[in-house]
PDB file of C-alpha atoms and ligand atoms in Angstrom:
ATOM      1  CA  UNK A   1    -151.801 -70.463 196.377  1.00 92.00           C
ATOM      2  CA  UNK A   2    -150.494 -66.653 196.736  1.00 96.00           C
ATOM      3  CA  UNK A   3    -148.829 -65.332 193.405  1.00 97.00           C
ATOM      4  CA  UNK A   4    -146.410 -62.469 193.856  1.00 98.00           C
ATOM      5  CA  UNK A   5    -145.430 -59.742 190.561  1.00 98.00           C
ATOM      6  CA  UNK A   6    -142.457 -58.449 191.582  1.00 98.00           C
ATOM      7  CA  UNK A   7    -141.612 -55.291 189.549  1.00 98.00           C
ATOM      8  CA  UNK A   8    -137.175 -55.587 189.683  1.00 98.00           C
ATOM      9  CA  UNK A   9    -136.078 -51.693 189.889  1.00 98.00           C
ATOM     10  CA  UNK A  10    -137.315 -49.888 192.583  1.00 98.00           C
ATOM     11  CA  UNK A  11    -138.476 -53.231 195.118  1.00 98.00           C
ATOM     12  CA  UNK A  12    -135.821 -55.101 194.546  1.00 98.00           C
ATOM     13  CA  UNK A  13    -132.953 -52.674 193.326  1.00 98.00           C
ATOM     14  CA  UNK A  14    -132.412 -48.921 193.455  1.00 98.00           C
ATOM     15  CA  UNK A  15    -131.023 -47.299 190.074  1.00 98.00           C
ATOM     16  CA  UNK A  16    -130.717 -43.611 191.980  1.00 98.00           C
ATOM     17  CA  UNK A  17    -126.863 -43.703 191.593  1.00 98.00           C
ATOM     18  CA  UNK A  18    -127.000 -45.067 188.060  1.00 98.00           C
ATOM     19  CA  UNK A  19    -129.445 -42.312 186.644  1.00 98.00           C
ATOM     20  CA  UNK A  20    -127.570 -39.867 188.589  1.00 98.00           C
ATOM     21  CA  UNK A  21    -124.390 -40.468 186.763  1.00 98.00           C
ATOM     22  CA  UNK A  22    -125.770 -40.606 183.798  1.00 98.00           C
ATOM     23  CA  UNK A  23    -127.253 -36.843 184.073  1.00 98.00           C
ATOM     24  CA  UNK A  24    -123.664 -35.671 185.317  1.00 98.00           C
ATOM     25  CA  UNK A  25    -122.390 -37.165 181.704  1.00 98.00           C
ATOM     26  CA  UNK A  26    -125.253 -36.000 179.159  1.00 98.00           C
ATOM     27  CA  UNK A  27    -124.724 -32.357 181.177  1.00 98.00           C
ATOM     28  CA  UNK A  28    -121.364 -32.713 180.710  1.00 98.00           C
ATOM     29  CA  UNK A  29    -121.524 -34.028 177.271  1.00 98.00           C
ATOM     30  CA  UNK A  30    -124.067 -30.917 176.036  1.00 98.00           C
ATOM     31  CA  UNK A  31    -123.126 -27.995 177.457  1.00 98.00           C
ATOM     32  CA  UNK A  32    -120.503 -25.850 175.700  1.00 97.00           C
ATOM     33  CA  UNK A  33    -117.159 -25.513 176.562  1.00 94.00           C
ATOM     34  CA  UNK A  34    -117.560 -21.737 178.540  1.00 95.00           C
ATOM     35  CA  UNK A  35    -121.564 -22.490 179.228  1.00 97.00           C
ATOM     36  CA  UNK A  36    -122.455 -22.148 182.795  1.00 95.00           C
ATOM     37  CA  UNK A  37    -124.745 -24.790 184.209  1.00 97.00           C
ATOM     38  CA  UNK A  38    -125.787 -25.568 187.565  1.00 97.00           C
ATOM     39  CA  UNK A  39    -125.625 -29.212 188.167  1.00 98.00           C
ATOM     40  CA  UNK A  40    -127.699 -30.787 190.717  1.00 98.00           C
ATOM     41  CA  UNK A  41    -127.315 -32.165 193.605  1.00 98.00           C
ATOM     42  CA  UNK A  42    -128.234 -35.618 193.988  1.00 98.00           C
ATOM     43  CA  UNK A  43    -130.720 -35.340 196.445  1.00 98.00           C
ATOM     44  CA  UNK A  44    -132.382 -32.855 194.241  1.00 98.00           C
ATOM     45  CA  UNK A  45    -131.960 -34.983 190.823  1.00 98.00           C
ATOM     46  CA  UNK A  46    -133.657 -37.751 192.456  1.00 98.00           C
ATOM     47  CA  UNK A  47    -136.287 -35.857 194.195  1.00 98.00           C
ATOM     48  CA  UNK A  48    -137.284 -34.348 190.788  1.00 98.00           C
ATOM     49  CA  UNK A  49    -137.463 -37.913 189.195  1.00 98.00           C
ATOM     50  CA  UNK A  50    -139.312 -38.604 192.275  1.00 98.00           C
ATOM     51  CA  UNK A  51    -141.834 -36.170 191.336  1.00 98.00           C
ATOM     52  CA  UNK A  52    -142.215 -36.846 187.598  1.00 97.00           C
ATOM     53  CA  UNK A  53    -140.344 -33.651 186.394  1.00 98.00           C
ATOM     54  CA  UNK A  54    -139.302 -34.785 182.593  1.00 97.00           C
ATOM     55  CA  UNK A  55    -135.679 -34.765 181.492  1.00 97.00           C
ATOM     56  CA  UNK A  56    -136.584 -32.004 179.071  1.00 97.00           C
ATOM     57  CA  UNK A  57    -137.222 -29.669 181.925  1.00 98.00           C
ATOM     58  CA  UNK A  58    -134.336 -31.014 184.502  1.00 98.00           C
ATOM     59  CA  UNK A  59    -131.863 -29.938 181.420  1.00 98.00           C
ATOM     60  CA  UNK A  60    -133.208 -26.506 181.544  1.00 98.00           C
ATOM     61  CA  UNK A  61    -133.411 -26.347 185.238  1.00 98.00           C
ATOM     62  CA  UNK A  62    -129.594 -27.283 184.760  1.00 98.00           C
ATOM     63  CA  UNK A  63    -128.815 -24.539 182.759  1.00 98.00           C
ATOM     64  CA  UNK A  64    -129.210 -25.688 179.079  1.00 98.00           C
ATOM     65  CA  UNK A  65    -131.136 -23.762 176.823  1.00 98.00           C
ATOM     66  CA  UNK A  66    -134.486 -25.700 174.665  1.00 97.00           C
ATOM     67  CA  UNK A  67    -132.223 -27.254 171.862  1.00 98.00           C
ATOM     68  CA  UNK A  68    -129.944 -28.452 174.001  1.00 98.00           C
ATOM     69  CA  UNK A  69    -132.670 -30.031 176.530  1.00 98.00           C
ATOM     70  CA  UNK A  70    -133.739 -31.706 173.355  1.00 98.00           C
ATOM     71  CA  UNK A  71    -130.133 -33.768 172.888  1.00 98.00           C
ATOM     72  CA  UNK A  72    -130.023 -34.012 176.515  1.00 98.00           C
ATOM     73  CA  UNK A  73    -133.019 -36.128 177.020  1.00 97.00           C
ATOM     74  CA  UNK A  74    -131.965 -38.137 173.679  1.00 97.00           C
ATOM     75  CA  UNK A  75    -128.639 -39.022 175.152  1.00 98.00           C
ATOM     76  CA  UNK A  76    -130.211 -39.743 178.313  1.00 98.00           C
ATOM     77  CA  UNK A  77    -132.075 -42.220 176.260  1.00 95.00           C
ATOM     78  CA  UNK A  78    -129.038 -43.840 174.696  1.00 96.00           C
ATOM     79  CA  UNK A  79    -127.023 -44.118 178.045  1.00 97.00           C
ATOM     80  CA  UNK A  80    -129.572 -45.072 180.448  1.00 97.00           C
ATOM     81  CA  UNK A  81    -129.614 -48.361 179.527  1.00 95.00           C
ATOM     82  CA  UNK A  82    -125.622 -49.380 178.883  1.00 96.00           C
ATOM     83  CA  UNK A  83    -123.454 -51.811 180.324  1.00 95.00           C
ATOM     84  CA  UNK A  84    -121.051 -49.468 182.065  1.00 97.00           C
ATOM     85  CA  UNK A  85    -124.019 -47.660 183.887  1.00 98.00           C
ATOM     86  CA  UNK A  86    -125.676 -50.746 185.157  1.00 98.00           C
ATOM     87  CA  UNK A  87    -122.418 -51.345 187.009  1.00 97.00           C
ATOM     88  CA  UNK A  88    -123.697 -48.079 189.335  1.00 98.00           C
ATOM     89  CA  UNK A  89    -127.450 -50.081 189.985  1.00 98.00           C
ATOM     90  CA  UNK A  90    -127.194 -51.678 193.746  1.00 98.00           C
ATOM     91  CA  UNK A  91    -129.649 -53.624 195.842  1.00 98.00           C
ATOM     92  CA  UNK A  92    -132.612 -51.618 197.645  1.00 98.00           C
ATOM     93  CA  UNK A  93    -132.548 -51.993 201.257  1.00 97.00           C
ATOM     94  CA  UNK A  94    -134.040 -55.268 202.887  1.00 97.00           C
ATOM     95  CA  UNK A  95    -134.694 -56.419 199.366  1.00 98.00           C
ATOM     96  CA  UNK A  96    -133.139 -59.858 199.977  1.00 98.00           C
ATOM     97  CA  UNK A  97    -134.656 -60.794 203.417  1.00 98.00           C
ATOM     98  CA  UNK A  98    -138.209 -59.739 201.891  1.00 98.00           C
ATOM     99  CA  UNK A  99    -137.719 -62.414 198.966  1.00 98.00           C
ATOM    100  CA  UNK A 100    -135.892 -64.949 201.282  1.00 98.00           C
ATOM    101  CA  UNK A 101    -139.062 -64.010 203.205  1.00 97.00           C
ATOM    102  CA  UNK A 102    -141.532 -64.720 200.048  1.00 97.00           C
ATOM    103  CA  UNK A 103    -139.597 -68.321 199.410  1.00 96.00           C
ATOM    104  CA  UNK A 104    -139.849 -69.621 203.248  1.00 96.00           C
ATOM    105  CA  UNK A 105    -143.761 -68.174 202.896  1.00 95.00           C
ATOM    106  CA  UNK A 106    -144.074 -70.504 199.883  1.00 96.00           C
ATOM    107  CA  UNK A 107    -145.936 -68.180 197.712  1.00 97.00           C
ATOM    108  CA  UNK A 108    -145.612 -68.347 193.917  1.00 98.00           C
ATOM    109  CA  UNK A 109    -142.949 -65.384 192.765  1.00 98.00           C
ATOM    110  CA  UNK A 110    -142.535 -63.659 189.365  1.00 98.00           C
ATOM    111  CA  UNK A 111    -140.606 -60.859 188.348  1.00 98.00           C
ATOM    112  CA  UNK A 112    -141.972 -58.422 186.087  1.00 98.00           C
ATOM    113  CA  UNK A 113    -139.959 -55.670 184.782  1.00 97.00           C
ATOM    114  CA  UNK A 114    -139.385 -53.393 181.634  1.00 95.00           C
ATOM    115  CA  UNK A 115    -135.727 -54.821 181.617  1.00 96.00           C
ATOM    116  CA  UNK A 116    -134.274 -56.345 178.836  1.00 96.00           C
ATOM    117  CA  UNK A 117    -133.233 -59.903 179.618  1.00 97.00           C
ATOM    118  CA  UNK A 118    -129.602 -58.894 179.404  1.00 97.00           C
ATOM    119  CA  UNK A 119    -130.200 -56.401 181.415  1.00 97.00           C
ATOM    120  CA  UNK A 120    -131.840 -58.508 183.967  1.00 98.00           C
ATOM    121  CA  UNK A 121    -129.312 -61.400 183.745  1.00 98.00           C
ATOM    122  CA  UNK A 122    -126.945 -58.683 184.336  1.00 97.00           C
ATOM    123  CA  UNK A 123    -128.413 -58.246 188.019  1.00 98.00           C
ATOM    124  CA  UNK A 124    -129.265 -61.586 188.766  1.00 98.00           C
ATOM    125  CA  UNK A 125    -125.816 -62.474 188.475  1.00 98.00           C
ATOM    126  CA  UNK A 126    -124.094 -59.250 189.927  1.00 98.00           C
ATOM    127  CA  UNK A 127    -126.673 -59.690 193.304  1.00 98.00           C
ATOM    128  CA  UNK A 128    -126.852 -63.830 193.325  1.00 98.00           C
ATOM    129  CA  UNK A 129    -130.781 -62.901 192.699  1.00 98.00           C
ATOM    130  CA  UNK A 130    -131.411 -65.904 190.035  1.00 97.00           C
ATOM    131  CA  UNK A 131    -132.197 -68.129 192.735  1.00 98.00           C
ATOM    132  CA  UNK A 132    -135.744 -66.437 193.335  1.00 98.00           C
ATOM    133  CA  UNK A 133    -136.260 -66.529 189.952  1.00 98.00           C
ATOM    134  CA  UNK A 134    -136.923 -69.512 187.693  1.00 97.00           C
ATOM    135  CA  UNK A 135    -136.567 -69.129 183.761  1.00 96.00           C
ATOM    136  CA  UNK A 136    -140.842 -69.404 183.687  1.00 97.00           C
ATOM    137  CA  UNK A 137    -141.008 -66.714 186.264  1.00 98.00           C
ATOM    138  CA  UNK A 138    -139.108 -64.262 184.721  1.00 98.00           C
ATOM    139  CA  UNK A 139    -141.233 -61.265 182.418  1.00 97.00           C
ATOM    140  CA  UNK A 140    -139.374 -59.173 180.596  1.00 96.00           C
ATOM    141  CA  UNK A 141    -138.547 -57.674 177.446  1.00 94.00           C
ATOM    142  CA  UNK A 142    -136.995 -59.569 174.700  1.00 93.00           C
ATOM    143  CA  UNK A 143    -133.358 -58.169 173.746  1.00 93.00           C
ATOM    144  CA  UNK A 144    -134.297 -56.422 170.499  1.00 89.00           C
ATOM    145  CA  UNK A 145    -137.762 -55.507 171.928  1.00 85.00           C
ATOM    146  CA  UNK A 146    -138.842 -52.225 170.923  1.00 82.00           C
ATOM    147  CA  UNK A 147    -140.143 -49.960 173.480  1.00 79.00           C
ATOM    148  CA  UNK A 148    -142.969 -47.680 173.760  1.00 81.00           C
ATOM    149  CA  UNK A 149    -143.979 -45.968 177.091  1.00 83.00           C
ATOM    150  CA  UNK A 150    -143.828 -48.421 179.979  1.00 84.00           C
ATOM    151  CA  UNK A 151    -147.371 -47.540 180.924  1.00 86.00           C
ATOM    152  CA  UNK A 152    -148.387 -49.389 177.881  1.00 87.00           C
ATOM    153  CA  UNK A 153    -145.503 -52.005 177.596  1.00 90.00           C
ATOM    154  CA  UNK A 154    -145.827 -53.187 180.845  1.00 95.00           C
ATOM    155  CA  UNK A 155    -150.069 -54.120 180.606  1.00 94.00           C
ATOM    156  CA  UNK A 156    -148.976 -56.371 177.825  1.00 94.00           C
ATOM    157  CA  UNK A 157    -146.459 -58.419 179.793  1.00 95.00           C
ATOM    158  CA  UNK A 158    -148.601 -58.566 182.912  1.00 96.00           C
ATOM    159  CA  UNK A 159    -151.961 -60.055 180.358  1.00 96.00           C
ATOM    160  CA  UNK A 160    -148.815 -62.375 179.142  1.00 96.00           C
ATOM    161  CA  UNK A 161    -148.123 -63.799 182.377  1.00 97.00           C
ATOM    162  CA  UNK A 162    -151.651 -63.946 183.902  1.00 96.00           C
ATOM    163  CA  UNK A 163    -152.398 -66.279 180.478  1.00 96.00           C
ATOM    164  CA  UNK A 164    -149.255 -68.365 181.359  1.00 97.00           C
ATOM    165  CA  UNK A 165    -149.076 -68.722 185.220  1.00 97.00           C
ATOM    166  CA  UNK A 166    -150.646 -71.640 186.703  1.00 96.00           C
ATOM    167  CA  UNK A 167    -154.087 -70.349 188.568  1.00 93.00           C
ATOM    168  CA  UNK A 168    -153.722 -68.653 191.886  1.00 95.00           C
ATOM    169  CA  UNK A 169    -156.279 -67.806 194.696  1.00 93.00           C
ATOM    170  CA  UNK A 170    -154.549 -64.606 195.016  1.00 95.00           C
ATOM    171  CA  UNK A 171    -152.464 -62.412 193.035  1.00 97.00           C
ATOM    172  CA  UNK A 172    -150.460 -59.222 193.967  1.00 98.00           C
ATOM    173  CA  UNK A 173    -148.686 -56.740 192.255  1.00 98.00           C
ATOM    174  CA  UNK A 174    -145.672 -54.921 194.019  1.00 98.00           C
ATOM    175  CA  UNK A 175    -144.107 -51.999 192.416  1.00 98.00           C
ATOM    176  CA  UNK A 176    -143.243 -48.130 192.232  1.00 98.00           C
ATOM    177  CA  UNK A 177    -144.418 -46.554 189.882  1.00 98.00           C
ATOM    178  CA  UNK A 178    -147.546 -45.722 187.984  1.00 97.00           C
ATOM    179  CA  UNK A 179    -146.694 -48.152 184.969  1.00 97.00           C
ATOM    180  CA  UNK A 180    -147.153 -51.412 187.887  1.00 98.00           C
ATOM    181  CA  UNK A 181    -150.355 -50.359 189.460  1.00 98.00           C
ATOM    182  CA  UNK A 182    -152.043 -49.517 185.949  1.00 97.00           C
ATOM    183  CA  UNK A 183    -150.812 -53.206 184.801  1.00 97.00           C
ATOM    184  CA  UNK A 184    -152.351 -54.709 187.688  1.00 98.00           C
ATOM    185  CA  UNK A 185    -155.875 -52.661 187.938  1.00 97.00           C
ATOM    186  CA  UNK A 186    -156.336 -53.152 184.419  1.00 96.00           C
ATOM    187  CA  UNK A 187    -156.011 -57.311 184.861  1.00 96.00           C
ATOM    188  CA  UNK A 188    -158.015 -57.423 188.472  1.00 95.00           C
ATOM    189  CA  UNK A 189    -154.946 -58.140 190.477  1.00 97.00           C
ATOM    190  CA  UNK A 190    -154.169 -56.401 193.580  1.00 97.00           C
ATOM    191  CA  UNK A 191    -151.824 -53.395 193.457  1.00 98.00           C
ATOM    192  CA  UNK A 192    -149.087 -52.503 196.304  1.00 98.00           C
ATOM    193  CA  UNK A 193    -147.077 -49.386 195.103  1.00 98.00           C
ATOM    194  CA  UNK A 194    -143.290 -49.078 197.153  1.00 98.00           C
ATOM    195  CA  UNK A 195    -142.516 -45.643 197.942  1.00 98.00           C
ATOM    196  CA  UNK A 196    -138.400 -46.576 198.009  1.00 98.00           C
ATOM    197  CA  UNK A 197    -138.529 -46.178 194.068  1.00 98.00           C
ATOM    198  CA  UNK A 198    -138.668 -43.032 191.103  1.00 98.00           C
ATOM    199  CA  UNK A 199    -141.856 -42.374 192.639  1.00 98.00           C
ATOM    200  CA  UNK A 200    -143.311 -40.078 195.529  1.00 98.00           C
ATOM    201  CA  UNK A 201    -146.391 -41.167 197.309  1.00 98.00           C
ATOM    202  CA  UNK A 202    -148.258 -38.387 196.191  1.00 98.00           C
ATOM    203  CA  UNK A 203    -147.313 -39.825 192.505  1.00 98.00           C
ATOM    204  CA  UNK A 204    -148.128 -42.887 193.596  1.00 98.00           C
ATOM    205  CA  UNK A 205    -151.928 -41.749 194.926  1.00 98.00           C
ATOM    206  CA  UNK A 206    -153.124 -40.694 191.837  1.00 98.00           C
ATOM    207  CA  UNK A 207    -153.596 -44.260 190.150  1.00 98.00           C
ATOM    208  CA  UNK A 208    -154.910 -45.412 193.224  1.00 98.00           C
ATOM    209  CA  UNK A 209    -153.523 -48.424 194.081  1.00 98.00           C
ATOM    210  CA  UNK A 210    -154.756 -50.913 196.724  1.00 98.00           C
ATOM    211  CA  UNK A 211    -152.016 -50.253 199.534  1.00 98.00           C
ATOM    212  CA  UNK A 212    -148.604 -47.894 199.760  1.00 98.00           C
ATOM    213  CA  UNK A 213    -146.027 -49.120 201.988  1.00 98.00           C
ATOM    214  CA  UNK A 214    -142.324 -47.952 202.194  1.00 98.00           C
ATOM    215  CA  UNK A 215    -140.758 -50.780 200.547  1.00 98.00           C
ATOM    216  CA  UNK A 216    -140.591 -54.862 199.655  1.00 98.00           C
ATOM    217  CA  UNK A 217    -140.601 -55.668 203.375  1.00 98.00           C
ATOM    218  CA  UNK A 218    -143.548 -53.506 204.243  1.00 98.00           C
ATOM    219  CA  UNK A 219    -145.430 -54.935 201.519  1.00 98.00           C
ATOM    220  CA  UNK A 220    -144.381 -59.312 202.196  1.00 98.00           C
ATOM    221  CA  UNK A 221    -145.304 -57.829 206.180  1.00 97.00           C
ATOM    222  CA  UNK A 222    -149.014 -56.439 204.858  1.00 97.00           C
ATOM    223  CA  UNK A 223    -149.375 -59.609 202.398  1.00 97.00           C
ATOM    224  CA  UNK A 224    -148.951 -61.791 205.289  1.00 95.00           C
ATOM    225  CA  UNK A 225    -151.309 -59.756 207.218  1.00 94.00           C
ATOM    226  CA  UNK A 226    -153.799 -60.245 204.928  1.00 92.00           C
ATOM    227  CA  UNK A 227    -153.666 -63.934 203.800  1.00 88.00           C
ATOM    228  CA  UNK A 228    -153.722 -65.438 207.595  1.00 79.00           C
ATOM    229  CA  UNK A 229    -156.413 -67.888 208.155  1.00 64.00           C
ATOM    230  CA  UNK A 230    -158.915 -66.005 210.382  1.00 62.00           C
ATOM    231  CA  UNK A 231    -158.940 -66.396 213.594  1.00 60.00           C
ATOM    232  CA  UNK A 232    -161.879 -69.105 215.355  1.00 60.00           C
ATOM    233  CA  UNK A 233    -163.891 -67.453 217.299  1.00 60.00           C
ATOM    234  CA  UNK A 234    -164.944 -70.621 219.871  1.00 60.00           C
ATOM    235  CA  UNK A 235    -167.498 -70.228 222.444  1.00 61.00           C
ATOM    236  CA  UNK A 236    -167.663 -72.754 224.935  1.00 55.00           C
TER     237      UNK A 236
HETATM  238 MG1   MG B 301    -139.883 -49.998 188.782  1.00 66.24          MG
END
């Protein structure tokens, strides 16, 4: 049997908007009345999250000065992750044929993500996504969970799941960013990173994972590749 980890945002939805709109308010929010700032385009926000700049330093390429940057990022913190932002959170492209595409394969799916499960029930009911998801496949943080960095959060859940999955002959990891492919590496299972996500490629590259492909679709088409029966070779 073929096991799928999903990682939820970036595969399956695309937060660009919703991070977006939450810099425009914490700029808002910290600069002083007469301060000039240069807000940033969204192409440009997202490319920097794309390329790992930290909050501190988009705040201060902004226009705030170092304090400021400082209550930026911790405001950033606070509103990331609220109800009326998640409303901004939409479906990446394809991400619904690709799964459809996982069920009529058959293969075992699980969702792995650094979601809270309100904030994943949120989803599942705003894009009718429950359906690929039973109860048991579903890892995510608990509602009062206390995070630390997902790169070390997200090992634990993936150990969690590996312990309470049935057995599979084959086990793949899809997600985009550097948190996903370190989970799977460091449990043996085979790592496909999505370059539609808050990562670039060249991100991506430098924790190695086994493939890169643009996005879900790209990586159910190389999965498939991969796990058809070889061909016979018959001589006659
Ligand atoms: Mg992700």
């Amino acid at each position: 049997m073929i096991r799928i980890i999903t990682d939820f945002d970036g595969p399956i939805i695309d937060v660009s908007e919703r991070y977006y709109r939450v810099y425009q308010f914490c700029l808002n929010k910290i600069r002083r009345p007469q301060q000039k700032v240069r807000q940033l385009s969204r192409t440009e926000f997202w490319q920097m999250k794309r390329s790992r700049v930290s909050e501190k330093q988009i705040a201060i390429i902004s226009g705030l000065d170092e304090v400021q940057a400082q209550e930026f990022s911790l405001l950033r913190h606070q509103t990331v992750h609220t109800e009326p932002y998640f409303h901004y959170d939409r479906l990446a492209f394809g991400a619904v044929d690709a799964l459809l595409k996982i069920q009529h394969a058959g293969w075992d799916l699980a969702v792995m993500t650094m979601r809270r499960v309100w904030e994943l029930d949120f989803a599942f009911k705003k894009f009718d996504l429950g359906r690929f998801f039973p109860e048991n496949r579903c890892y995510c943080l608990s509602n009062d969970y206390l995070k630390t960095r997902d790169i070390d959060d997200k090992p634990l859940l993936m150990a969690r799941a590996l312990k309470e999955l049935p057995p599979a002959t084959d086990t793949w990891m899809i997600g985009d960013t550097e948190a996903d492919i370190v989970a799977a590496k460091k449990h043996g299972v085979k790592a496909i990173a999505v370059e539609c996500g808050i990562r670039e490629r060249s991100q991506l590259e430098l924790y190695q994972p086994d493939f890169i492909v643009t996005n879900l679709t790209a990586a159910v088409d190389l999965i498939l590749e991969k796990s058809a029966a070889p061909v016979e070779l018959v001589y006659r």
